[in-house]
């Protein structure tokens, strides 16, 4: 029985691709990395994180500190970030059916809570859990489960990246990958998620099916 649906934030709930591109290029100029063009995004979406770093001449060991730098700068652009079409009704429906909604993200609580308030989602999300540990998401998920007293059987994780799938397999969570985020469908499919959503309403169909209901 699924009682909790936990979402990734950027690329899953928030359509932040343009904002992240702006912040990356600001950082690239500062650190003298290769700038990213909008046309690069599709190519990069088909690569693993180490492959992306090599292509953009970003040292992999610097990635955690760079993610923190982008997160700090995110507050400058968060008001320009919109929710993906259809995500608000999904969260409203889950909330109406008594299913707890959480967020796990490498973004910051401040940025996410500001986004939720601006998009009418603040009352629909029970908990926001943030960590800058981008290579150890399984450990973050484990801490989240322990903090809120959840078993893996109670939780469906919804994310847009390969590392979400890898982390969920390690923590025995069922994972639903969304095809509208930061990584290509090919990459997600190879990672082997339990389910794939091609539009936000598909999330509700999978939750209903897992709970033995015709629909939510």
CSV table of C-alpha atoms in Angstrom, one decimal:
chain,number,residue,atom,x,y,z
A,1,UNK,CA,0.0,0.0,0.0
A,2,UNK,CA,1.5,3.3,-1.1
A,3,UNK,CA,0.9,5.9,1.6
A,4,UNK,CA,3.7,8.3,0.6
A,5,UNK,CA,4.8,9.6,-2.8
A,6,UNK,CA,8.3,11.3,-2.7
A,7,UNK,CA,9.3,13.5,-5.5
A,8,UNK,CA,12.6,14.8,-6.8
A,9,UNK,CA,12.3,18.6,-7.4
A,10,UNK,CA,14.2,20.0,-10.3
A,11,UNK,CA,13.1,18.4,-13.6
A,12,UNK,CA,10.2,16.5,-11.9
A,13,UNK,CA,8.0,19.1,-10.3
A,14,UNK,CA,9.9,22.3,-11.3
A,15,UNK,CA,10.6,23.1,-15.0
A,16,UNK,CA,14.0,24.6,-14.1
A,17,UNK,CA,16.0,23.7,-17.2
A,18,UNK,CA,16.4,27.3,-18.4
A,19,UNK,CA,17.2,28.6,-14.9
A,20,UNK,CA,19.8,26.0,-14.4
A,21,UNK,CA,21.3,26.8,-17.8
A,22,UNK,CA,21.6,30.4,-16.8
A,23,UNK,CA,23.2,29.6,-13.5
A,24,UNK,CA,25.6,27.1,-15.0
A,25,UNK,CA,26.9,29.6,-17.6
A,26,UNK,CA,27.3,32.2,-14.9
A,27,UNK,CA,29.4,29.7,-12.9
A,28,UNK,CA,31.3,28.5,-16.1
A,29,UNK,CA,32.4,32.0,-16.8
A,30,UNK,CA,33.7,32.5,-13.3
A,31,UNK,CA,35.6,29.1,-13.2
A,32,UNK,CA,36.5,29.2,-16.9
A,33,UNK,CA,34.6,26.0,-17.8
A,34,UNK,CA,33.1,25.4,-21.2
A,35,UNK,CA,29.8,27.4,-21.6
A,36,UNK,CA,26.6,25.4,-22.3
A,37,UNK,CA,24.3,26.2,-25.2
A,38,UNK,CA,20.6,25.4,-25.2
A,39,UNK,CA,21.4,23.0,-28.1
A,40,UNK,CA,23.8,21.1,-25.9
A,41,UNK,CA,21.1,20.1,-23.4
A,42,UNK,CA,19.6,17.2,-25.6
A,43,UNK,CA,23.1,15.7,-26.1
A,44,UNK,CA,24.0,16.0,-22.4
A,45,UNK,CA,20.7,14.4,-21.4
A,46,UNK,CA,21.8,11.2,-23.0
A,47,UNK,CA,25.1,11.1,-21.0
A,48,UNK,CA,25.9,10.0,-17.5
A,49,UNK,CA,27.1,12.6,-15.0
A,50,UNK,CA,30.8,11.7,-15.4
A,51,UNK,CA,30.4,11.9,-19.2
A,52,UNK,CA,28.7,15.3,-19.0
A,53,UNK,CA,31.6,16.6,-16.8
A,54,UNK,CA,34.2,15.4,-19.3
A,55,UNK,CA,32.3,17.0,-22.2
A,56,UNK,CA,32.0,20.3,-20.4
A,57,UNK,CA,35.6,20.2,-19.1
A,58,UNK,CA,34.3,20.2,-15.5
A,59,UNK,CA,36.5,18.3,-13.0
A,60,UNK,CA,34.3,15.6,-11.5
A,61,UNK,CA,35.8,16.1,-8.0
A,62,UNK,CA,34.6,19.7,-8.0
A,63,UNK,CA,31.0,18.8,-8.8
A,64,UNK,CA,29.7,18.7,-5.2
A,65,UNK,CA,31.0,22.2,-4.4
A,66,UNK,CA,29.7,23.5,-7.8
A,67,UNK,CA,26.2,22.1,-7.1
A,68,UNK,CA,26.3,24.0,-3.8
A,69,UNK,CA,27.3,27.1,-5.6
A,70,UNK,CA,24.5,26.8,-8.1
A,71,UNK,CA,22.0,26.1,-5.3
A,72,UNK,CA,23.1,29.4,-3.5
A,73,UNK,CA,22.6,31.3,-6.8
A,74,UNK,CA,19.2,29.6,-7.4
A,75,UNK,CA,17.5,32.0,-5.1
A,76,UNK,CA,18.2,34.7,-7.7
A,77,UNK,CA,16.1,32.9,-10.4
A,78,UNK,CA,13.6,30.8,-8.4
A,79,UNK,CA,10.8,33.3,-9.1
A,80,UNK,CA,11.2,32.6,-12.8
A,81,UNK,CA,10.8,28.8,-12.4
A,82,UNK,CA,7.4,27.4,-13.2
A,83,UNK,CA,5.8,24.0,-12.3
A,84,UNK,CA,5.4,21.6,-15.1
A,85,UNK,CA,1.9,21.7,-16.5
A,86,UNK,CA,-0.3,19.1,-14.7
A,87,UNK,CA,1.8,18.8,-11.6
A,88,UNK,CA,-0.4,21.0,-9.4
A,89,UNK,CA,-3.5,18.8,-10.0
A,90,UNK,CA,-1.4,15.7,-9.3
A,91,UNK,CA,-0.3,17.0,-5.9
A,92,UNK,CA,-3.9,18.1,-5.2
A,93,UNK,CA,-5.3,14.7,-6.0
A,94,UNK,CA,-2.7,12.9,-3.9
A,95,UNK,CA,-3.4,15.2,-1.0
A,96,UNK,CA,-7.2,14.8,-1.3
A,97,UNK,CA,-6.8,11.0,-1.1
A,98,UNK,CA,-4.8,11.2,2.0
A,99,UNK,CA,-1.4,10.3,0.4
A,100,UNK,CA,1.5,12.1,2.0
A,101,UNK,CA,3.7,14.0,-0.5
A,102,UNK,CA,7.4,14.6,0.2
A,103,UNK,CA,10.3,16.1,-1.7
A,104,UNK,CA,13.9,15.0,-1.6
A,105,UNK,CA,16.3,17.3,-3.5
A,106,UNK,CA,19.9,18.6,-3.7
A,107,UNK,CA,18.4,22.1,-3.9
A,108,UNK,CA,17.7,24.0,-0.7
A,109,UNK,CA,14.7,24.1,1.6
A,110,UNK,CA,14.5,27.9,1.1
A,111,UNK,CA,14.4,27.7,-2.7
A,112,UNK,CA,11.9,24.9,-2.7
A,113,UNK,CA,9.6,26.4,-0.1
A,114,UNK,CA,9.6,29.7,-2.0
A,115,UNK,CA,8.7,27.9,-5.2
A,116,UNK,CA,5.9,25.9,-3.5
A,117,UNK,CA,4.4,29.0,-2.0
A,118,UNK,CA,4.4,30.8,-5.4
A,119,UNK,CA,2.8,27.9,-7.2
A,120,UNK,CA,0.0,27.1,-4.7
A,121,UNK,CA,1.7,23.9,-3.5
A,122,UNK,CA,2.8,24.8,0.0
A,123,UNK,CA,-0.1,23.1,1.8
A,124,UNK,CA,0.1,20.0,-0.4
A,125,UNK,CA,3.7,19.0,0.5
A,126,UNK,CA,4.2,17.5,3.9
A,127,UNK,CA,8.0,17.5,4.1
A,128,UNK,CA,11.0,18.8,2.2
A,129,UNK,CA,14.3,17.0,2.8
A,130,UNK,CA,17.4,18.5,1.2
A,131,UNK,CA,21.0,17.2,0.9
A,132,UNK,CA,23.9,18.3,-1.3
A,133,UNK,CA,25.1,14.6,-1.5
A,134,UNK,CA,24.5,14.1,-5.2
A,135,UNK,CA,26.5,10.8,-5.4
A,136,UNK,CA,24.9,9.2,-2.3
A,137,UNK,CA,21.2,9.7,-2.9
A,138,UNK,CA,20.6,6.2,-1.5
A,139,UNK,CA,21.9,7.4,1.9
A,140,UNK,CA,19.7,10.5,1.7
A,141,UNK,CA,16.7,8.3,1.0
A,142,UNK,CA,17.5,6.0,3.9
A,143,UNK,CA,17.8,8.9,6.3
A,144,UNK,CA,14.5,10.3,5.0
A,145,UNK,CA,12.8,6.9,5.6
A,146,UNK,CA,14.2,6.7,9.1
A,147,UNK,CA,13.3,10.3,9.9
A,148,UNK,CA,9.7,9.9,9.0
A,149,UNK,CA,9.3,6.2,10.2
A,150,UNK,CA,8.6,4.8,6.7
A,151,UNK,CA,9.2,1.4,5.2
A,152,UNK,CA,10.1,1.0,1.6
A,153,UNK,CA,6.8,-0.7,0.9
A,154,UNK,CA,4.9,2.5,1.8
A,155,UNK,CA,6.8,4.8,-0.6
A,156,UNK,CA,6.8,5.4,-4.3
A,157,UNK,CA,9.7,7.6,-5.5
A,158,UNK,CA,9.2,9.9,-8.5
A,159,UNK,CA,12.3,11.3,-10.3
A,160,UNK,CA,13.8,12.3,-13.6
A,161,UNK,CA,17.4,11.0,-13.4
A,162,UNK,CA,19.3,7.7,-13.6
A,163,UNK,CA,20.7,8.3,-10.2
A,164,UNK,CA,17.2,8.3,-8.7
A,165,UNK,CA,16.7,4.8,-10.1
A,166,UNK,CA,20.0,3.5,-8.8
A,167,UNK,CA,19.4,5.0,-5.3
A,168,UNK,CA,15.9,3.5,-5.1
A,169,UNK,CA,17.2,0.0,-6.1
A,170,UNK,CA,19.7,0.2,-3.3
A,171,UNK,CA,17.0,1.2,-0.8
A,172,UNK,CA,14.3,-1.1,-2.2
A,173,UNK,CA,11.9,1.7,-3.1
A,174,UNK,CA,9.7,1.4,-6.1
A,175,UNK,CA,10.7,4.2,-8.5
A,176,UNK,CA,8.7,5.9,-11.2
A,177,UNK,CA,10.8,7.8,-13.8
A,178,UNK,CA,9.3,10.8,-15.6
A,179,UNK,CA,10.2,11.4,-19.2
A,180,UNK,CA,9.9,15.3,-19.2
A,181,UNK,CA,12.9,16.0,-17.0
A,182,UNK,CA,16.6,16.5,-17.3
A,183,UNK,CA,17.6,13.1,-18.6
A,184,UNK,CA,16.5,11.3,-21.8
A,185,UNK,CA,14.1,8.5,-21.9
A,186,UNK,CA,16.8,6.2,-23.3
A,187,UNK,CA,19.0,6.8,-20.2
A,188,UNK,CA,16.1,6.2,-17.9
A,189,UNK,CA,14.9,3.1,-19.6
A,190,UNK,CA,18.4,1.6,-19.5
A,191,UNK,CA,18.5,2.3,-15.7
A,192,UNK,CA,15.4,0.1,-15.3
A,193,UNK,CA,12.8,2.0,-13.3
A,194,UNK,CA,9.7,0.1,-12.1
A,195,UNK,CA,7.4,2.5,-14.0
A,196,UNK,CA,7.6,5.4,-16.5
A,197,UNK,CA,5.3,8.4,-16.7
A,198,UNK,CA,5.0,10.3,-19.9
A,199,UNK,CA,2.7,12.9,-18.5
A,200,UNK,CA,2.0,14.0,-14.9
A,201,UNK,CA,-1.5,12.3,-14.9
A,202,UNK,CA,0.3,8.9,-15.3
A,203,UNK,CA,1.7,9.3,-11.8
A,204,UNK,CA,-1.9,9.0,-10.4
A,205,UNK,CA,-2.6,6.0,-12.5
A,206,UNK,CA,0.4,4.1,-11.2
A,207,UNK,CA,-0.4,5.1,-7.6
A,208,UNK,CA,-4.0,3.9,-8.1
A,209,UNK,CA,-2.8,0.6,-9.6
A,210,UNK,CA,-0.3,0.0,-6.8
A,211,UNK,CA,-3.1,0.5,-4.3
A,212,UNK,CA,-5.5,-1.7,-6.1
A,213,UNK,CA,-7.8,1.1,-7.2
A,214,UNK,CA,-9.3,1.8,-10.7
A,215,UNK,CA,-8.2,5.5,-10.4
A,216,UNK,CA,-7.6,8.3,-8.0
